[in-house]
């Protein structure tokens, strides 16, 4: 990890961390606002029941004090920018996805340098803040059921999102009735079983799409019979198309941002906090 350093405009840059597929940090929070970004691969961020899947073309603004988990649905290199809430003009109270174009990617890499003077750093930070624009799409919400029978069904579908069994067949598998299972999902998750399964399938499909899999292949992998049915569900749920979600995905991250420092180590608990590196 490169040393975290606080600068005139309140930004703190942390070195890049390699995250292997399947690695998730435990729930934690930071005293500063965080911009979480994958310079390579796919980054996942979960806040309560909401999940953001982030290819290198997008980052997530996480407000100070927000309890979250960060991980990698696919191998990734994780990069963070931290901002002092008392000196940052942005005050978004909720997590917000932002687009990362070529200019913003290069500026984030620029801020990782150790040889920037205070004036140069302050100018770069100001441009970064000016480039942060919220994206119109929404996170994917997959609430966890409480009842043991509904949890058992959720576990089956988490293990295999393409499982095509009907609600009635799944109910039989866990020893209950279709009507009861339907009622449990509404009560525990606030959504119908069909909607819950759609959310789960789309969450599973996003890392595949970010990896460059064709829409038809990703759709089939998570249980959709046709690409058109998948595309309709994606637009209805996420608020955009996969192509728009991943636009500019061919813009490579700068080498200086994507290359982890030689001393970088994966923290045991979570990404290091600028003020308490050993506990978060």
mmCIF file of N, CA, C and O in Angstrom, residues 170-221:
data_model
loop_
_atom_site.group_PDB
_atom_site.id
_atom_site.type_symbol
_atom_site.label_atom_id
_atom_site.label_comp_id
_atom_site.label_asym_id
_atom_site.label_seq_id
_atom_site.Cartn_x
_atom_site.Cartn_y
_atom_site.Cartn_z
ATOM 1 N N UNK A 170 -39.986 -25.082 -6.133
ATOM 2 C CA UNK A 170 -39.059 -24.654 -5.085
ATOM 3 C C UNK A 170 -39.691 -24.781 -3.708
ATOM 4 O O UNK A 170 -39.021 -25.152 -2.732
ATOM 5 N N UNK A 171 -40.978 -24.468 -3.626
ATOM 6 C CA UNK A 171 -41.684 -24.612 -2.354
ATOM 7 C C UNK A 171 -41.672 -26.070 -1.891
ATOM 8 O O UNK A 171 -41.430 -26.370 -0.716
ATOM 9 N N UNK A 172 -41.925 -26.992 -2.822
ATOM 10 C CA UNK A 172 -41.887 -28.414 -2.468
ATOM 11 C C UNK A 172 -40.499 -28.821 -1.994
ATOM 12 O O UNK A 172 -40.348 -29.631 -1.072
ATOM 13 N N UNK A 173 -39.466 -28.246 -2.609
ATOM 14 C CA UNK A 173 -38.088 -28.612 -2.261
ATOM 15 C C UNK A 173 -37.732 -28.230 -0.833
ATOM 16 O O UNK A 173 -36.858 -28.852 -0.218
ATOM 17 N N UNK A 174 -38.398 -27.216 -0.292
ATOM 18 C CA UNK A 174 -38.094 -26.790 1.079
ATOM 19 C C UNK A 174 -39.235 -27.134 2.036
ATOM 20 O O UNK A 174 -39.254 -26.659 3.175
ATOM 21 N N UNK A 175 -40.181 -27.942 1.578
ATOM 22 C CA UNK A 175 -41.215 -28.442 2.466
ATOM 23 C C UNK A 175 -42.312 -27.473 2.825
ATOM 24 O O UNK A 175 -42.814 -27.480 3.961
ATOM 25 N N UNK A 176 -42.703 -26.641 1.879
ATOM 26 C CA UNK A 176 -43.798 -25.717 2.147
ATOM 27 C C UNK A 176 -44.670 -25.606 0.899
ATOM 28 O O UNK A 176 -44.436 -26.286 -0.102
ATOM 29 N N UNK A 177 -45.674 -24.735 0.962
ATOM 30 C CA UNK A 177 -46.570 -24.574 -0.179
ATOM 31 C C UNK A 177 -46.179 -23.350 -0.996
ATOM 32 O O UNK A 177 -45.493 -22.449 -0.518
ATOM 33 N N UNK A 178 -46.662 -23.344 -2.234
ATOM 34 C CA UNK A 178 -46.412 -22.197 -3.114
ATOM 35 C C UNK A 178 -46.954 -20.919 -2.488
ATOM 36 O O UNK A 178 -46.288 -19.878 -2.494
ATOM 37 N N UNK A 179 -48.174 -20.985 -1.970
ATOM 38 C CA UNK A 179 -48.806 -19.802 -1.395
ATOM 39 C C UNK A 179 -48.012 -19.275 -0.206
ATOM 40 O O UNK A 179 -47.797 -18.070 -0.071
ATOM 41 N N UNK A 180 -47.562 -20.191 0.649
ATOM 42 C CA UNK A 180 -46.792 -19.761 1.826
ATOM 43 C C UNK A 180 -45.473 -19.132 1.414
ATOM 44 O O UNK A 180 -45.070 -18.084 1.939
ATOM 45 N N UNK A 181 -44.781 -19.773 0.470
ATOM 46 C CA UNK A 181 -43.484 -19.244 0.041
ATOM 47 C C UNK A 181 -43.643 -17.875 -0.608
ATOM 48 O O UNK A 181 -42.835 -16.963 -0.379
ATOM 49 N N UNK A 182 -44.693 -17.710 -1.410
ATOM 50 C CA UNK A 182 -44.952 -16.414 -2.028
ATOM 51 C C UNK A 182 -45.167 -15.342 -0.960
ATOM 52 O O UNK A 182 -44.611 -14.238 -1.041
ATOM 53 N N UNK A 183 -45.948 -15.685 0.057
ATOM 54 C CA UNK A 183 -46.227 -14.734 1.137
ATOM 55 C C UNK A 183 -44.954 -14.393 1.914
ATOM 56 O O UNK A 183 -44.718 -13.236 2.280
ATOM 57 N N UNK A 184 -44.095 -15.390 2.136
ATOM 58 C CA UNK A 184 -42.866 -15.157 2.893
ATOM 59 C C UNK A 184 -41.935 -14.202 2.158
ATOM 60 O O UNK A 184 -41.299 -13.335 2.775
ATOM 61 N N UNK A 185 -41.834 -14.337 0.833
ATOM 62 C CA UNK A 185 -40.945 -13.438 0.087
ATOM 63 C C UNK A 185 -41.451 -11.999 0.136
ATOM 64 O O UNK A 185 -40.661 -11.060 0.298
ATOM 65 N N UNK A 186 -42.750 -11.825 0.012
ATOM 66 C CA UNK A 186 -43.307 -10.470 0.097
ATOM 67 C C UNK A 186 -43.066 -9.893 1.490
ATOM 68 O O UNK A 186 -42.662 -8.734 1.643
ATOM 69 N N UNK A 187 -43.303 -10.700 2.498
ATOM 70 C CA UNK A 187 -43.140 -10.212 3.875
ATOM 71 C C UNK A 187 -41.680 -9.899 4.198
ATOM 72 O O UNK A 187 -41.372 -8.871 4.809
ATOM 73 N N UNK A 188 -40.764 -10.782 3.802
ATOM 74 C CA UNK A 188 -39.363 -10.651 4.204
ATOM 75 C C UNK A 188 -38.552 -9.717 3.316
ATOM 76 O O UNK A 188 -37.577 -9.111 3.781
ATOM 77 N N UNK A 189 -38.893 -9.611 2.054
ATOM 78 C CA UNK A 189 -38.073 -8.815 1.133
ATOM 79 C C UNK A 189 -38.772 -7.577 0.601
ATOM 80 O O UNK A 189 -38.121 -6.731 -0.022
ATOM 81 N N UNK A 190 -40.084 -7.498 0.786
ATOM 82 C CA UNK A 190 -40.819 -6.352 0.270
ATOM 83 C C UNK A 190 -41.079 -6.428 -1.217
ATOM 84 O O UNK A 190 -41.494 -5.438 -1.833
ATOM 85 N N UNK A 191 -40.843 -7.579 -1.820
ATOM 86 C CA UNK A 191 -41.099 -7.732 -3.251
ATOM 87 C C UNK A 191 -41.582 -9.150 -3.526
ATOM 88 O O UNK A 191 -41.370 -10.064 -2.725
ATOM 89 N N UNK A 192 -42.250 -9.313 -4.661
ATOM 90 C CA UNK A 192 -42.722 -10.638 -5.040
ATOM 91 C C UNK A 192 -41.542 -11.545 -5.319
ATOM 92 O O UNK A 192 -40.421 -11.091 -5.596
ATOM 93 N N UNK A 193 -41.810 -12.855 -5.308
ATOM 94 C CA UNK A 193 -40.736 -13.805 -5.605
ATOM 95 C C UNK A 193 -40.192 -13.587 -7.013
ATOM 96 O O UNK A 193 -38.977 -13.614 -7.221
ATOM 97 N N UNK A 194 -41.053 -13.369 -7.987
ATOM 98 C CA UNK A 194 -40.595 -13.170 -9.361
ATOM 99 C C UNK A 194 -39.686 -11.955 -9.480
ATOM 100 O O UNK A 194 -38.651 -11.996 -10.162
ATOM 101 N N UNK A 195 -40.066 -10.872 -8.834
ATOM 102 C CA UNK A 195 -39.221 -9.673 -8.882
ATOM 103 C C UNK A 195 -37.890 -9.929 -8.179
ATOM 104 O O UNK A 195 -36.838 -9.506 -8.650
ATOM 105 N N UNK A 196 -37.938 -10.618 -7.043
ATOM 106 C CA UNK A 196 -36.703 -10.918 -6.297
ATOM 107 C C UNK A 196 -35.763 -11.752 -7.170
ATOM 108 O O UNK A 196 -34.565 -11.477 -7.234
ATOM 109 N N UNK A 197 -36.305 -12.771 -7.852
ATOM 110 C CA UNK A 197 -35.454 -13.616 -8.691
ATOM 111 C C UNK A 197 -34.886 -12.816 -9.866
ATOM 112 O O UNK A 197 -33.721 -13.020 -10.247
ATOM 113 N N UNK A 198 -35.663 -11.896 -10.414
ATOM 114 C CA UNK A 198 -35.149 -11.045 -11.487
ATOM 115 C C UNK A 198 -33.961 -10.223 -10.999
ATOM 116 O O UNK A 198 -32.922 -10.125 -11.681
ATOM 117 N N UNK A 199 -34.103 -9.617 -9.820
ATOM 118 C CA UNK A 199 -33.006 -8.813 -9.264
ATOM 119 C C UNK A 199 -31.756 -9.670 -9.080
ATOM 120 O O UNK A 199 -30.630 -9.250 -9.388
ATOM 121 N N UNK A 200 -31.941 -10.867 -8.542
ATOM 122 C CA UNK A 200 -30.815 -11.765 -8.314
ATOM 123 C C UNK A 200 -30.131 -12.127 -9.631
ATOM 124 O O UNK A 200 -28.892 -12.110 -9.733
ATOM 125 N N UNK A 201 -30.919 -12.447 -10.650
ATOM 126 C CA UNK A 201 -30.335 -12.834 -11.930
ATOM 127 C C UNK A 201 -29.568 -11.674 -12.574
ATOM 128 O O UNK A 201 -28.487 -11.876 -13.150
ATOM 129 N N UNK A 202 -30.106 -10.478 -12.479
ATOM 130 C CA UNK A 202 -29.410 -9.336 -13.075
ATOM 131 C C UNK A 202 -28.115 -9.040 -12.329
ATOM 132 O O UNK A 202 -27.105 -8.685 -12.946
ATOM 133 N N UNK A 203 -28.139 -9.179 -10.997
ATOM 134 C CA UNK A 203 -26.906 -8.976 -10.231
ATOM 135 C C UNK A 203 -25.837 -9.978 -10.648
ATOM 136 O O UNK A 203 -24.652 -9.641 -10.750
ATOM 137 N N UNK A 204 -26.254 -11.220 -10.905
ATOM 138 C CA UNK A 204 -25.304 -12.243 -11.337
ATOM 139 C C UNK A 204 -24.814 -11.998 -12.766
ATOM 140 O O UNK A 204 -23.686 -12.377 -13.113
ATOM 141 N N UNK A 205 -25.642 -11.375 -13.595
ATOM 142 C CA UNK A 205 -25.267 -11.156 -14.994
ATOM 143 C C UNK A 205 -24.297 -10.001 -15.175
ATOM 144 O O UNK A 205 -23.482 -10.017 -16.115
ATOM 145 N N UNK A 206 -24.345 -9.004 -14.301
ATOM 146 C CA UNK A 206 -23.534 -7.804 -14.512
ATOM 147 C C UNK A 206 -22.029 -8.084 -14.576
ATOM 148 O O UNK A 206 -21.347 -7.556 -15.465
ATOM 149 N N UNK A 207 -21.465 -8.894 -13.682
ATOM 150 C CA UNK A 207 -20.032 -9.179 -13.827
ATOM 151 C C UNK A 207 -19.694 -9.875 -15.140
ATOM 152 O O UNK A 207 -18.618 -9.654 -15.703
ATOM 153 N N UNK A 208 -20.594 -10.717 -15.633
ATOM 154 C CA UNK A 208 -20.355 -11.385 -16.913
ATOM 155 C C UNK A 208 -20.325 -10.369 -18.051
ATOM 156 O O UNK A 208 -19.457 -10.427 -18.932
ATOM 157 N N UNK A 209 -21.263 -9.435 -18.034
ATOM 158 C CA UNK A 209 -21.299 -8.394 -19.060
ATOM 159 C C UNK A 209 -20.052 -7.507 -18.971
ATOM 160 O O UNK A 209 -19.468 -7.135 -19.992
ATOM 161 N N UNK A 210 -19.660 -7.168 -17.739
ATOM 162 C CA UNK A 210 -18.475 -6.325 -17.568
ATOM 163 C C UNK A 210 -17.211 -7.033 -18.015
ATOM 164 O O UNK A 210 -16.227 -6.392 -18.386
ATOM 165 N N UNK A 211 -17.239 -8.368 -17.992
ATOM 166 C CA UNK A 211 -16.102 -9.152 -18.486
ATOM 167 C C UNK A 211 -16.072 -9.244 -19.997
ATOM 168 O O UNK A 211 -15.161 -9.840 -20.577
ATOM 169 N N UNK A 212 -17.097 -8.695 -20.651
ATOM 170 C CA UNK A 212 -17.127 -8.720 -22.103
ATOM 171 C C UNK A 212 -17.911 -9.870 -22.699
ATOM 172 O O UNK A 212 -17.877 -10.083 -23.916
ATOM 173 N N UNK A 213 -18.651 -10.622 -21.874
ATOM 174 C CA UNK A 213 -19.470 -11.708 -22.416
ATOM 175 C C UNK A 213 -20.591 -11.119 -23.275
ATOM 176 O O UNK A 213 -21.169 -10.088 -22.939
ATOM 177 N N UNK A 214 -20.951 -11.765 -24.374
ATOM 178 C CA UNK A 214 -22.091 -11.312 -25.176
ATOM 179 C C UNK A 214 -23.367 -11.351 -24.348
ATOM 180 O O UNK A 214 -23.515 -12.171 -23.429
ATOM 181 N N UNK A 215 -24.310 -10.477 -24.678
ATOM 182 C CA UNK A 215 -25.566 -10.415 -23.945
ATOM 183 C C UNK A 215 -26.269 -11.770 -23.953
ATOM 184 O O UNK A 215 -26.792 -12.229 -22.938
ATOM 185 N N UNK A 216 -26.286 -12.434 -25.095
ATOM 186 C CA UNK A 216 -26.972 -13.724 -25.197
ATOM 187 C C UNK A 216 -26.363 -14.742 -24.243
ATOM 188 O O UNK A 216 -27.075 -15.523 -23.600
ATOM 189 N N UNK A 217 -25.035 -14.737 -24.135
ATOM 190 C CA UNK A 217 -24.359 -15.684 -23.252
ATOM 191 C C UNK A 217 -24.648 -15.381 -21.791
ATOM 192 O O UNK A 217 -24.919 -16.275 -20.986
ATOM 193 N N UNK A 218 -24.590 -14.088 -21.425
ATOM 194 C CA UNK A 218 -24.885 -13.702 -20.051
ATOM 195 C C UNK A 218 -26.332 -14.009 -19.697
ATOM 196 O O UNK A 218 -26.634 -14.486 -18.591
ATOM 197 N N UNK A 219 -27.234 -13.744 -20.629
ATOM 198 C CA UNK A 219 -28.650 -14.012 -20.390
ATOM 199 C C UNK A 219 -28.882 -15.494 -20.125
ATOM 200 O O UNK A 219 -29.583 -15.874 -19.184
ATOM 201 N N UNK A 220 -28.295 -16.331 -20.948
ATOM 202 C CA UNK A 220 -28.465 -17.777 -20.780
ATOM 203 C C UNK A 220 -27.861 -18.252 -19.466
ATOM 204 O O UNK A 220 -28.429 -19.118 -18.781
ATOM 205 N N UNK A 221 -26.717 -17.687 -19.091
ATOM 206 C CA UNK A 221 -26.021 -18.125 -17.872
ATOM 207 C C UNK A 221 -26.835 -17.876 -16.613
ATOM 208 O O UNK A 221 -26.649 -18.567 -15.602
#
